CSV table of C-alpha atoms in Angstrom, one decimal:
chain,number,residue,atom,x,y,z
E,3,MET,CA,-12.1,-62.2,-7.6
E,4,GLY,CA,-14.3,-59.2,-6.7
E,5,VAL,CA,-17.9,-59.0,-5.4
E,6,MET,CA,-20.2,-61.8,-6.5
E,7,TYR,CA,-24.0,-62.0,-6.2
E,8,SER,CA,-26.4,-64.6,-5.0
E,9,SER,CA,-30.1,-65.0,-4.4
E,10,THR,CA,-31.8,-63.9,-1.2
E,11,ARG,CA,-33.8,-67.1,-1.3
E,12,GLY,CA,-31.1,-69.8,-1.4
E,13,ASP,CA,-30.0,-70.4,-5.0
E,14,LYS,CA,-26.3,-71.3,-4.4
E,15,ASN,CA,-25.1,-70.3,-7.8
E,16,LYS,CA,-23.1,-67.1,-7.5
E,17,VAL,CA,-23.0,-64.8,-10.5
E,18,THR,CA,-21.0,-61.7,-11.4
E,19,ALA,CA,-22.4,-58.2,-11.3
E,20,SER,CA,-22.9,-58.1,-15.0
E,21,GLN,CA,-24.7,-61.5,-14.9
E,22,ALA,CA,-26.9,-60.2,-12.1
E,23,ILE,CA,-27.8,-57.1,-14.1
E,24,LEU,CA,-28.7,-59.1,-17.1
E,25,ARG,CA,-31.0,-61.5,-15.2
E,26,GLY,CA,-32.6,-58.9,-13.0
E,27,LEU,CA,-34.3,-61.4,-10.8
E,28,ALA,CA,-32.8,-64.7,-9.5
E,29,ALA,CA,-34.2,-68.0,-10.9
E,30,ASP,CA,-35.8,-68.8,-7.6
E,31,GLY,CA,-37.6,-65.5,-7.4
E,32,GLY,CA,-35.1,-64.0,-5.0
E,33,LEU,CA,-33.2,-60.7,-5.4
E,34,PHE,CA,-29.5,-60.6,-6.1
E,35,VAL,CA,-27.4,-59.4,-3.1
E,36,PRO,CA,-23.6,-58.9,-2.9
E,37,ASP,CA,-21.7,-61.6,-1.0
E,38,SER,CA,-19.8,-58.8,0.8
E,39,ILE,CA,-20.2,-55.1,0.9
E,40,PRO,CA,-16.9,-53.4,0.2
E,41,HIS,CA,-15.7,-50.3,2.1
E,42,LEU,CA,-15.0,-47.1,0.2
E,43,ASP,CA,-11.3,-47.2,-0.7
E,44,LYS,CA,-10.9,-43.4,-0.8
E,45,THR,CA,-11.3,-41.2,2.2
E,46,LEU,CA,-14.4,-38.9,2.3
E,47,SER,CA,-12.0,-35.9,2.2
E,48,GLU,CA,-10.5,-37.4,-1.1
E,49,LEU,CA,-14.0,-38.0,-2.5
E,50,LYS,CA,-15.1,-34.4,-1.7
E,51,GLU,CA,-12.7,-33.2,-4.4
E,52,LEU,CA,-14.5,-35.3,-7.1
E,53,ASP,CA,-17.4,-34.3,-9.3
E,54,TYR,CA,-20.5,-36.6,-9.6
E,55,ARG,CA,-19.1,-38.7,-12.4
E,56,ASP,CA,-15.8,-39.5,-10.7
E,57,THR,CA,-17.7,-40.1,-7.4
E,58,ALA,CA,-19.9,-42.6,-9.3
E,59,TYR,CA,-16.9,-44.4,-10.6
E,60,GLU,CA,-15.3,-44.7,-7.1
E,61,VAL,CA,-18.5,-46.1,-5.7
E,62,MET,CA,-19.6,-48.3,-8.5
E,63,LYS,CA,-16.3,-49.9,-9.3
E,64,LEU,CA,-16.4,-51.6,-5.9
E,65,LEU,CA,-19.8,-53.3,-6.4
E,66,LEU,CA,-19.7,-53.8,-10.2
E,67,SER,CA,-16.2,-55.3,-10.0
E,68,ASP,CA,-16.3,-57.4,-13.2
E,69,PHE,CA,-16.6,-54.2,-15.3
E,70,THR,CA,-13.3,-52.8,-16.4
E,71,GLU,CA,-12.5,-49.2,-15.8
E,72,GLU,CA,-12.9,-48.4,-19.5
E,73,GLU,CA,-16.3,-50.1,-19.5
E,74,LEU,CA,-17.6,-48.4,-16.4
E,75,ARG,CA,-16.4,-44.9,-17.3
E,76,TYR,CA,-18.0,-45.3,-20.7
E,77,CYS,CA,-21.3,-46.1,-19.0
E,78,ILE,CA,-21.0,-43.2,-16.6
E,79,ASP,CA,-19.9,-40.6,-19.1
E,80,HIS,CA,-22.7,-41.5,-21.5
E,81,ALA,CA,-25.3,-41.5,-18.7
E,82,TYR,CA,-24.5,-38.4,-16.8
E,83,ASP,CA,-24.3,-35.8,-19.6
E,84,SER,CA,-26.3,-32.9,-20.8
E,85,LYS,CA,-29.6,-34.6,-20.3
E,86,PHE,CA,-29.4,-33.3,-16.7
E,87,ASP,CA,-30.5,-29.6,-16.5
E,88,THR,CA,-28.1,-28.5,-13.8
E,89,PRO,CA,-24.3,-28.8,-13.9
E,90,GLU,CA,-24.1,-30.5,-10.5
E,91,MET,CA,-26.8,-33.1,-11.4
E,92,ALA,CA,-27.8,-33.6,-7.8
E,93,PRO,CA,-27.7,-30.1,-6.1
E,94,MET,CA,-28.8,-29.5,-2.6
E,95,THR,CA,-31.0,-26.7,-1.2
E,96,GLU,CA,-31.1,-25.8,2.4
E,97,ALA,CA,-34.6,-25.0,3.8
E,98,GLU,CA,-35.8,-24.9,7.4
E,99,GLY,CA,-32.9,-26.7,8.8
E,100,ALA,CA,-32.6,-29.6,6.4
E,101,PHE,CA,-30.8,-30.1,3.1
E,102,TYR,CA,-33.0,-31.2,0.2
E,103,LEU,CA,-31.0,-33.4,-2.2
E,104,GLU,CA,-32.7,-32.6,-5.6
E,105,LEU,CA,-32.7,-35.9,-7.5
E,106,TYR,CA,-35.1,-34.7,-10.3
E,107,HIS,CA,-32.9,-32.8,-12.7
E,108,GLY,CA,-32.8,-35.6,-15.3
E,109,LYS,CA,-34.8,-36.2,-18.4
E,110,THR,CA,-38.0,-37.3,-16.7
E,111,ILE,CA,-37.8,-35.1,-13.6
E,112,ALA,CA,-37.8,-37.9,-11.0
E,113,PHE,CA,-35.0,-39.5,-9.0
E,114,LYS,CA,-35.3,-42.7,-11.1
E,115,ASP,CA,-33.3,-40.8,-13.8
E,116,MET,CA,-30.2,-41.0,-11.5
E,117,ALA,CA,-30.1,-44.8,-12.0
E,118,LEU,CA,-32.1,-45.4,-15.2
E,119,SER,CA,-29.9,-43.1,-17.2
E,120,ILE,CA,-27.0,-45.5,-16.7
E,121,LEU,CA,-28.8,-48.9,-16.6
E,122,PRO,CA,-29.1,-49.2,-20.4
E,123,TYR,CA,-25.4,-48.7,-20.8
E,124,LEU,CA,-24.6,-51.2,-17.9
E,125,MET,CA,-27.0,-53.7,-19.5
E,126,THR,CA,-25.7,-53.5,-23.1
E,127,THR,CA,-22.1,-53.6,-21.8
E,128,ALA,CA,-23.0,-56.6,-19.7
E,129,ALA,CA,-24.6,-58.4,-22.7
E,130,LYS,CA,-21.4,-58.0,-24.7
E,131,LYS,CA,-19.3,-59.2,-21.8
E,132,ASN,CA,-21.4,-62.3,-21.5
E,133,GLN,CA,-21.7,-63.0,-25.2
E,134,ILE,CA,-25.5,-62.6,-25.1
E,135,LYS,CA,-27.0,-63.0,-28.6
E,136,ASN,CA,-30.7,-62.6,-27.5
E,137,ASP,CA,-32.4,-59.3,-27.5
E,138,ILE,CA,-32.9,-58.1,-23.9
E,139,VAL,CA,-36.6,-57.5,-23.0
E,140,ILE,CA,-36.9,-55.1,-20.1
E,141,LEU,CA,-40.1,-56.0,-18.3
E,142,THR,CA,-41.1,-53.4,-15.6
E,143,ALA,CA,-44.0,-52.5,-13.3
E,144,THR,CA,-44.2,-48.9,-12.3
E,145,SER,CA,-46.0,-46.8,-9.8
E,146,GLY,CA,-45.4,-43.8,-11.9
E,147,ASP,CA,-41.7,-42.8,-12.2
E,148,THR,CA,-39.7,-45.9,-13.0
E,149,GLY,CA,-41.8,-46.4,-16.2
E,150,LYS,CA,-41.0,-43.1,-17.9
E,151,ALA,CA,-37.4,-43.1,-16.8
E,152,ALA,CA,-36.8,-46.6,-18.0
E,153,LEU,CA,-38.6,-45.9,-21.3
E,154,ALA,CA,-36.5,-42.8,-21.9
E,155,GLY,CA,-33.3,-44.7,-21.1
E,156,PHE,CA,-34.0,-47.7,-23.3
E,157,ALA,CA,-35.9,-46.1,-26.2
E,158,ASN,CA,-34.3,-47.2,-29.5
E,159,VAL,CA,-31.3,-48.9,-27.7
E,160,PRO,CA,-30.2,-51.6,-30.1
E,161,GLY,CA,-30.7,-55.2,-28.9
E,162,THR,CA,-33.4,-54.2,-26.4
E,163,LYS,CA,-37.2,-53.9,-26.0
E,164,ILE,CA,-39.0,-52.5,-23.1
E,165,ILE,CA,-42.5,-53.2,-21.8
E,166,VAL,CA,-43.9,-51.1,-18.9
E,167,PHE,CA,-47.1,-51.9,-17.0
E,168,TYR,CA,-48.7,-49.2,-14.9
E,169,PRO,CA,-51.9,-49.0,-12.8
E,170,LYS,CA,-54.4,-47.2,-15.2
E,171,ASN,CA,-56.0,-45.1,-12.5
E,172,GLY,CA,-53.0,-45.0,-10.1
E,173,VAL,CA,-50.6,-42.4,-11.5
E,174,SER,CA,-50.8,-38.6,-12.0
E,175,PRO,CA,-51.9,-37.2,-15.3
E,176,ILE,CA,-48.4,-35.9,-16.1
E,177,GLN,CA,-46.9,-39.3,-15.2
E,178,GLU,CA,-49.3,-41.0,-17.5
E,179,LYS,CA,-48.9,-38.5,-20.4
E,180,GLN,CA,-45.1,-38.9,-20.1
E,181,MET,CA,-45.4,-42.7,-20.6
E,182,VAL,CA,-48.1,-43.0,-23.2
E,183,THR,CA,-46.4,-40.4,-25.5
E,184,GLN,CA,-43.1,-42.2,-25.4
E,185,GLU,CA,-41.5,-42.7,-28.8
E,186,GLY,CA,-39.3,-45.6,-29.9
E,187,ASP,CA,-40.1,-48.7,-31.9
E,188,ASN,CA,-38.9,-50.9,-29.1
E,189,THR,CA,-41.2,-49.4,-26.5
E,190,CYS,CA,-44.6,-50.7,-25.2
E,191,VAL,CA,-46.7,-49.1,-22.4
E,192,ILE,CA,-49.7,-50.9,-21.0
E,193,GLY,CA,-52.2,-49.8,-18.4
E,194,ILE,CA,-53.7,-52.5,-16.1
E,195,GLU,CA,-57.0,-52.7,-14.4
E,196,GLY,CA,-55.5,-52.9,-10.9
E,197,ASN,CA,-53.0,-51.2,-8.6
E,198,PHE,CA,-49.2,-51.2,-8.6
E,199,ASP,CA,-49.0,-54.3,-6.4
E,200,ASP,CA,-51.0,-56.2,-9.0
E,201,ALA,CA,-48.7,-55.0,-11.8
E,202,GLN,CA,-45.6,-55.9,-9.8
E,203,THR,CA,-46.9,-59.4,-8.8
E,204,GLY,CA,-47.8,-60.1,-12.5
E,205,VAL,CA,-44.3,-59.1,-13.7
E,206,LYS,CA,-42.6,-61.3,-11.0
E,207,LYS,CA,-44.9,-64.2,-12.0
E,208,ILE,CA,-43.7,-63.8,-15.7
E,209,PHE,CA,-40.1,-63.6,-14.6
E,210,THR,CA,-40.2,-66.9,-12.6
E,211,ASP,CA,-42.1,-68.9,-15.3
E,212,PRO,CA,-39.6,-71.3,-16.8
E,213,ASP,CA,-41.8,-72.2,-19.7
E,214,PHE,CA,-42.2,-68.6,-20.7
E,215,ALA,CA,-38.4,-68.2,-20.5
E,216,LYS,CA,-37.9,-71.2,-22.8
E,217,GLU,CA,-40.5,-69.8,-25.2
E,218,LEU,CA,-38.7,-66.4,-25.2
E,219,ASP,CA,-35.3,-68.0,-25.8
E,220,GLU,CA,-36.6,-70.0,-28.8
E,221,LYS,CA,-37.6,-66.7,-30.3
E,222,GLY,CA,-34.4,-64.9,-29.5
E,223,PHE,CA,-35.4,-62.9,-26.3
E,224,GLN,CA,-34.6,-63.0,-22.6
E,225,PHE,CA,-36.1,-60.9,-19.8
E,226,SER,CA,-34.4,-58.4,-17.5
E,227,SER,CA,-35.8,-55.7,-15.2
E,228,ALA,CA,-35.4,-52.0,-14.8
E,229,ASN,CA,-37.1,-52.0,-11.4
E,230,SER,CA,-34.9,-51.6,-8.3
E,231,ILE,CA,-35.1,-55.3,-7.9
E,232,ASN,CA,-32.3,-55.2,-10.5
E,233,ILE,CA,-28.9,-54.6,-8.7
E,234,GLY,CA,-27.9,-52.4,-11.7
E,235,ARG,CA,-30.6,-50.0,-10.6
E,236,LEU,CA,-29.7,-50.1,-6.9
E,237,VAL,CA,-25.9,-49.6,-7.1
E,238,PRO,CA,-26.1,-46.2,-9.0
E,239,GLN,CA,-28.5,-44.9,-6.3
E,240,ILE,CA,-25.8,-45.4,-3.6
E,241,VAL,CA,-23.7,-42.8,-5.4
E,242,TYR,CA,-25.9,-39.8,-4.6
E,243,TYR,CA,-25.8,-40.4,-0.9
E,244,VAL,CA,-22.0,-40.5,-0.9
E,245,TYR,CA,-22.0,-37.4,-3.1
E,246,ALA,CA,-24.4,-35.5,-0.8
E,247,TYR,CA,-22.2,-36.2,2.2
E,248,THR,CA,-19.1,-35.1,0.4
E,249,ARG,CA,-20.8,-31.8,-0.7
E,250,LEU,CA,-21.7,-31.1,2.9
E,251,LEU,CA,-18.1,-31.8,3.8
E,252,LYS,CA,-16.7,-29.6,1.1
E,253,GLU,CA,-18.9,-26.7,2.1
E,254,GLY,CA,-17.8,-27.0,5.7
E,255,ARG,CA,-21.3,-28.0,6.9
E,256,ILE,CA,-19.9,-31.1,8.6
E,257,ALA,CA,-16.4,-32.4,9.5
E,258,GLU,CA,-15.1,-35.7,8.1
E,259,GLY,CA,-16.6,-38.5,10.2
E,260,ASP,CA,-19.6,-36.5,11.4
E,261,GLU,CA,-22.8,-38.5,11.2
E,262,ILE,CA,-25.8,-37.3,9.1
E,263,ASN,CA,-29.4,-38.4,9.0
E,264,VAL,CA,-31.1,-39.4,5.8
E,265,VAL,CA,-34.9,-39.0,5.1
E,266,VAL,CA,-36.3,-41.0,2.2
E,267,PRO,CA,-39.9,-41.0,1.0
E,268,THR,CA,-40.4,-44.8,0.6
E,269,GLY,CA,-42.6,-47.1,-1.4
E,270,ASN,CA,-40.7,-50.1,-2.9
E,271,PHE,CA,-37.8,-49.5,-0.4
E,272,GLY,CA,-35.0,-49.4,-3.0
E,273,ASN,CA,-34.0,-45.7,-2.5
E,274,ILE,CA,-33.6,-46.1,1.3
E,275,LEU,CA,-31.9,-49.4,0.8
E,276,ALA,CA,-29.3,-47.6,-1.3
E,277,ALA,CA,-28.7,-45.3,1.6
E,278,TYR,CA,-28.3,-48.4,3.9
E,279,TYR,CA,-25.7,-49.8,1.5
E,280,ALA,CA,-23.9,-46.5,1.5
E,281,GLY,CA,-23.7,-46.7,5.3
E,282,LYS,CA,-22.3,-50.3,5.0
E,283,MET,CA,-19.7,-48.9,2.7
E,284,GLY,CA,-18.5,-46.5,5.3
E,285,LEU,CA,-20.7,-43.4,5.0
E,286,PRO,CA,-21.4,-42.1,8.5
E,287,ILE,CA,-25.2,-42.3,8.6
E,288,LYS,CA,-26.8,-42.1,12.1
E,289,THR,CA,-30.5,-42.7,11.3
E,290,PHE,CA,-32.4,-43.9,8.2
E,291,ILE,CA,-35.7,-42.1,8.4
E,292,CYS,CA,-38.2,-44.1,6.3
E,293,ALA,CA,-41.2,-41.8,5.3
E,294,SER,CA,-44.5,-43.4,4.3
E,295,ASN,CA,-47.8,-42.0,3.1
E,296,SER,CA,-51.2,-43.4,4.1
E,297,ASN,CA,-50.1,-46.8,2.7
E,298,LYS,CA,-48.0,-47.1,5.9
E,299,VAL,CA,-47.1,-50.8,5.8
E,300,LEU,CA,-43.4,-49.9,6.3
E,301,TYR,CA,-44.2,-47.6,9.2
E,302,ASP,CA,-46.1,-50.4,10.9
E,303,PHE,CA,-43.2,-52.8,10.2
E,304,PHE,CA,-40.6,-50.6,11.8
E,305,LYS,CA,-42.9,-50.0,14.8
E,306,THR,CA,-43.9,-53.6,15.4
E,307,GLY,CA,-41.6,-55.9,13.5
E,308,ALA,CA,-44.6,-57.3,11.6
E,309,TYR,CA,-45.0,-56.8,7.9
E,310,ASP,CA,-48.7,-57.1,6.9
E,311,ARG,CA,-50.0,-56.2,3.5
E,312,ASN,CA,-53.5,-57.3,4.4
E,313,ARG,CA,-55.0,-53.9,4.4
E,314,ASP,CA,-56.9,-51.5,2.1
E,315,PHE,CA,-54.8,-49.9,-0.7
E,316,VAL,CA,-55.1,-46.1,-0.6
E,317,LEU,CA,-54.7,-43.9,-3.6
E,318,THR,CA,-52.9,-40.8,-2.5
E,319,SER,CA,-51.3,-37.6,-3.9
E,320,SER,CA,-47.9,-39.3,-3.7
E,321,PRO,CA,-48.7,-42.2,-6.1
E,322,SER,CA,-45.2,-43.5,-6.5
E,323,MET,CA,-45.4,-44.6,-2.9
E,324,ASP,CA,-48.8,-46.3,-3.1
E,325,ILE,CA,-47.3,-49.7,-2.5
E,326,LEU,CA,-48.1,-52.5,-0.1
E,327,ILE,CA,-45.5,-55.0,-1.2
E,328,SER,CA,-42.1,-53.3,-0.8
E,329,SER,CA,-39.9,-55.6,-2.9
E,330,ASN,CA,-36.5,-54.3,-1.8
E,331,LEU,CA,-37.3,-54.8,1.9
E,332,GLU,CA,-36.5,-58.4,1.1
E,333,ARG,CA,-32.8,-57.5,0.8
E,334,LEU,CA,-32.8,-55.9,4.2
E,335,ILE,CA,-34.6,-58.9,5.7
E,336,TYR,CA,-31.9,-61.1,4.3
E,337,HIS,CA,-29.1,-59.0,5.8
E,338,ILE,CA,-30.6,-58.7,9.3
E,339,ALA,CA,-31.3,-62.4,9.2
E,340,GLY,CA,-27.5,-62.9,9.1
E,341,ASP,CA,-27.5,-63.3,5.3
E,342,ASP,CA,-29.6,-66.4,5.9
E,343,ALA,CA,-31.4,-67.2,2.6
E,344,ASP,CA,-33.4,-70.0,4.0
E,345,LYS,CA,-34.8,-67.9,6.8
E,346,ASN,CA,-35.6,-65.1,4.3
E,347,ALA,CA,-37.3,-67.5,1.9
E,348,ASP,CA,-39.6,-68.6,4.8
E,349,TYR,CA,-40.6,-65.0,5.4
E,350,MET,CA,-41.2,-64.3,1.7
E,351,LYS,CA,-43.3,-67.5,1.5
E,352,LYS,CA,-45.5,-66.3,4.4
E,353,LEU,CA,-45.9,-63.0,2.6
E,354,THR,CA,-47.1,-64.8,-0.5
E,355,THR,CA,-49.4,-67.3,1.3
E,356,GLU,CA,-50.6,-65.3,4.3
E,357,GLY,CA,-49.8,-61.7,3.3
E,358,LYS,CA,-47.7,-61.1,6.4
E,359,TYR,CA,-44.7,-62.2,8.4
E,360,GLU,CA,-43.0,-61.1,11.7
E,361,ILE,CA,-39.3,-60.9,12.3
E,362,ASN,CA,-37.7,-62.0,15.6
E,363,ASP,CA,-36.3,-59.8,18.3
E,364,ALA,CA,-32.7,-60.4,17.3
E,365,MET,CA,-33.5,-59.2,13.8
E,366,ALA,CA,-35.5,-56.2,15.1
E,367,ALA,CA,-32.5,-55.2,17.2
E,368,LYS,CA,-30.5,-54.7,14.0
E,369,LEU,CA,-33.0,-52.0,12.9
E,370,SER,CA,-32.3,-49.7,15.7
E,371,ASN,CA,-30.9,-47.0,13.3
E,372,PHE,CA,-34.2,-47.0,11.3
E,373,TYR,CA,-37.0,-44.7,12.2
E,374,GLY,CA,-40.4,-45.1,10.5
E,375,GLY,CA,-42.9,-42.3,10.1
E,376,PHE,CA,-45.9,-41.5,8.0
E,377,ALA,CA,-47.8,-38.4,6.8
E,378,THR,CA,-51.5,-38.2,6.1
E,379,GLU,CA,-52.8,-36.4,3.0
E,380,ASP,CA,-53.5,-33.3,5.0
E,381,GLU,CA,-50.0,-33.3,6.6
E,382,THR,CA,-48.5,-33.8,3.1
E,383,ALA,CA,-50.3,-30.7,1.8
E,384,LYS,CA,-49.5,-28.7,4.8
E,385,ALA,CA,-45.8,-29.5,4.4
E,386,ILE,CA,-45.8,-28.1,0.9
E,387,ALA,CA,-47.7,-25.0,1.9
E,388,ASP,CA,-45.7,-24.2,5.0
E,389,LEU,CA,-42.3,-24.7,3.4
E,390,PHE,CA,-43.3,-22.5,0.4
E,391,GLU,CA,-44.8,-19.8,2.6
E,392,ASN,CA,-41.9,-19.7,5.0
E,393,THR,CA,-39.0,-20.0,2.5
E,394,GLY,CA,-40.3,-19.8,-1.1
E,395,TYR,CA,-39.0,-23.3,-1.7
E,396,LEU,CA,-41.4,-25.5,-3.6
E,397,ILE,CA,-41.4,-29.3,-3.2
E,398,ASP,CA,-43.5,-32.1,-4.7
E,399,THR,CA,-45.9,-34.4,-2.7
E,400,HIS,CA,-43.4,-37.3,-2.2
E,401,THR,CA,-40.7,-34.9,-0.9
E,402,ALA,CA,-43.5,-33.4,1.3
E,403,VAL,CA,-44.1,-36.7,2.9
E,404,ALA,CA,-40.5,-36.9,3.8
E,405,SER,CA,-40.5,-33.3,5.1
E,406,SER,CA,-43.5,-33.9,7.3
E,407,VAL,CA,-42.0,-37.1,8.7
E,408,TYR,CA,-38.7,-35.4,9.4
E,409,GLY,CA,-40.6,-32.7,11.4
E,410,LYS,CA,-42.2,-35.5,13.5
E,411,TYR,CA,-38.8,-37.2,13.9
E,412,VAL,CA,-37.2,-34.0,15.3
E,413,LYS,CA,-40.2,-33.5,17.6
E,414,ASP,CA,-40.0,-37.1,18.8
E,415,THR,CA,-36.2,-37.2,19.3
E,416,GLY,CA,-34.9,-33.7,19.6
E,417,ASP,CA,-32.1,-34.8,17.3
E,418,LYS,CA,-30.4,-31.9,15.6
E,419,THR,CA,-28.0,-34.0,13.4
E,420,VAL,CA,-27.4,-32.5,10.0
E,421,THR,CA,-30.1,-34.1,7.8
E,422,VAL,CA,-30.4,-34.8,4.0
E,423,ILE,CA,-33.9,-35.2,2.6
E,424,ALA,CA,-34.1,-37.1,-0.7
E,425,SER,CA,-36.2,-34.8,-2.9
E,426,THR,CA,-37.5,-37.4,-5.4
E,427,ALA,CA,-39.5,-35.5,-8.0
E,428,SER,CA,-40.2,-32.1,-9.5
E,429,PRO,CA,-43.3,-30.4,-8.2
E,430,TYR,CA,-44.4,-30.1,-11.8
E,431,LYS,CA,-44.8,-33.9,-12.0
E,432,PHE,CA,-47.7,-33.5,-9.6
E,433,THR,CA,-49.0,-30.1,-10.5
E,434,ARG,CA,-52.6,-30.4,-9.4
E,435,SER,CA,-51.8,-31.8,-6.0
E,436,VAL,CA,-49.1,-29.1,-5.4
E,437,MET,CA,-51.5,-26.4,-6.5
E,438,ALA,CA,-54.2,-27.8,-4.2
E,439,ALA,CA,-51.8,-27.8,-1.3
E,440,LEU,CA,-51.1,-24.1,-2.0
E,441,GLY,CA,-54.9,-23.4,-2.2
E,442,LYS,CA,-54.6,-22.5,-5.9
E,443,ASN,CA,-56.2,-25.5,-7.6
E,444,ASP,CA,-58.7,-24.8,-10.4
E,445,GLU,CA,-60.7,-27.7,-11.7
E,446,ALA,CA,-61.5,-25.8,-14.9
E,447,LEU,CA,-57.8,-26.0,-15.9
E,448,ASP,CA,-55.9,-29.1,-17.2
E,449,ASP,CA,-52.6,-30.1,-15.6
E,450,PHE,CA,-50.6,-28.2,-18.2
E,451,GLU,CA,-52.5,-25.0,-17.7
E,452,LEU,CA,-52.1,-25.5,-14.0
E,453,ALA,CA,-48.3,-25.8,-14.6
E,454,ASP,CA,-48.4,-22.3,-16.2
E,455,LYS,CA,-50.1,-21.0,-13.1
E,456,LEU,CA,-47.7,-22.7,-10.8
E,457,SER,CA,-44.8,-21.2,-12.6
E,458,GLU,CA,-46.3,-17.7,-12.2
E,459,ILE,CA,-46.8,-18.3,-8.5
E,460,SER,CA,-43.4,-19.9,-7.7
E,461,GLY,CA,-41.1,-18.3,-10.2
E,462,VAL,CA,-39.8,-21.8,-11.0
E,463,GLU,CA,-39.5,-22.5,-14.7
E,464,ILE,CA,-41.5,-25.3,-16.1
E,465,PRO,CA,-39.2,-28.2,-16.9
E,466,GLU,CA,-38.7,-29.3,-20.6
E,467,ALA,CA,-40.0,-32.7,-19.6
E,468,VAL,CA,-43.4,-31.2,-19.1
E,469,THR,CA,-43.5,-28.7,-21.9
E,470,SER,CA,-42.4,-31.4,-24.4
E,471,ILE,CA,-45.4,-33.6,-23.8
E,472,ARG,CA,-48.0,-30.9,-23.7
E,473,ASN,CA,-49.1,-31.5,-27.2
E,474,ALA,CA,-47.5,-34.9,-27.9
E,475,ALA,CA,-49.5,-37.6,-29.5
E,476,VAL,CA,-50.6,-40.6,-27.5
E,477,ARG,CA,-48.8,-43.7,-28.9
E,478,HIS,CA,-49.7,-46.3,-26.2
E,479,ASP,CA,-53.4,-46.8,-25.3
E,480,LYS,CA,-53.6,-50.4,-24.4
E,481,VAL,CA,-55.3,-51.4,-21.1
E,482,VAL,CA,-55.5,-55.1,-19.9
E,483,ALA,CA,-56.9,-57.0,-17.0
E,484,LYS,CA,-54.5,-57.6,-14.1
E,485,ASP,CA,-54.3,-61.4,-15.0
E,486,ALA,CA,-53.6,-60.8,-18.7
E,487,LEU,CA,-50.0,-59.5,-18.5
E,488,ALA,CA,-48.4,-62.5,-20.1
E,489,ASP,CA,-50.7,-62.4,-23.1
E,490,ALA,CA,-49.9,-58.7,-23.6
E,491,VAL,CA,-46.2,-59.4,-23.5
E,492,ARG,CA,-46.6,-62.2,-26.1
E,493,GLU,CA,-48.7,-59.9,-28.3
E,494,PHE,CA,-46.0,-57.2,-28.3
E,495,LEU,CA,-43.0,-59.5,-28.8
E,496,PHE,CA,-44.4,-62.2,-31.1
């Protein structure tokens, strides 16, 4: 029958992968999780001979099991094409004893492209499979990167509309310009007077409003999500961890069966959860190193077992990680609770009502292969400067958080296991912060002029994703209060 999906919060109705992708969020507010996690059915030595597209098929066919081979290969071939600016799509660079997995060579120069390039194809294919007549309305909150990647993926896709909410003062100038210049008659970008958690909470509230769903249906629409709460976002992210391992294997850096460590700069927890699922599918991962910025709610969780969002929200130079409610952690909580939806639902209720919960000792024991660390703003800047000065390799602020935390991990543990660091964005997406880290910031220059200077200093060509928006017209300038999201959705759709 293949892998089926059910809610982390107790809804007993199991759905297929295509149905889970279409719905995005379960009716009870939970996230869809697989009823079993299948093991890779090819050896890692066999997988090392495959390119990225074929690796994607071998991984995704196992979890998206109601898609036919023809359907899945159609989605993969159309997603992973010339929109990526390197032949390998996810190349790795070795620097100071770690392997940086560059996940930013897609259309919007962030790791979200790896999944959001394929999600529109998965979703439209799923709609046909399930005889959906309504238009699919993608409703998404973004801390900076998901928004543009989703907009780029869904722009002008027939039968879809996309609405993106972002914190008006909580993203980088380049991130904002990428979003507000987005073309496509089916696209809508709205700033909110609040932070990412406010946007995410508002979107979830809309998703779980049955009256709104009925209203939409009557007008020929239904909601889905492009956030990593959607299993169609998460499954493609598993692929690049498998691919990274097999590249190391192919290059003779490791032998088959050798363990690796994975370091992931983490906000909403989806990217590192994908690595966790890769491990469950048979990838030999020793330690999942979860790197946080000054919003270190995840660091505190892994250290104490208590998740507590009752704290000040900090705006940092790594805005995509400025998150206090890490939605995808719910899937991990569900799994370490023994796939107990009732227990997970109790924790999530406490998070909503009290802003915190604490797991028990038995659950904490299942997190022994997770290591939490965080980097301050000064440590993040130092990681950029030191790596560039020592090696000439340039990284962005989010990757720098991971690099800094990895240094702390090695110092704490002495562990010399081969390590892959998820490099999640181009340094050109956060030009001012990167230039400041290098001691080269100039307040008189705008972010595009700074990009020119950064290119001169680094010798790294400015990506087309930046040059193309330099003089692009702003098409989306709406800003609303954090409690006005539903009205904004109605205004766009109706």
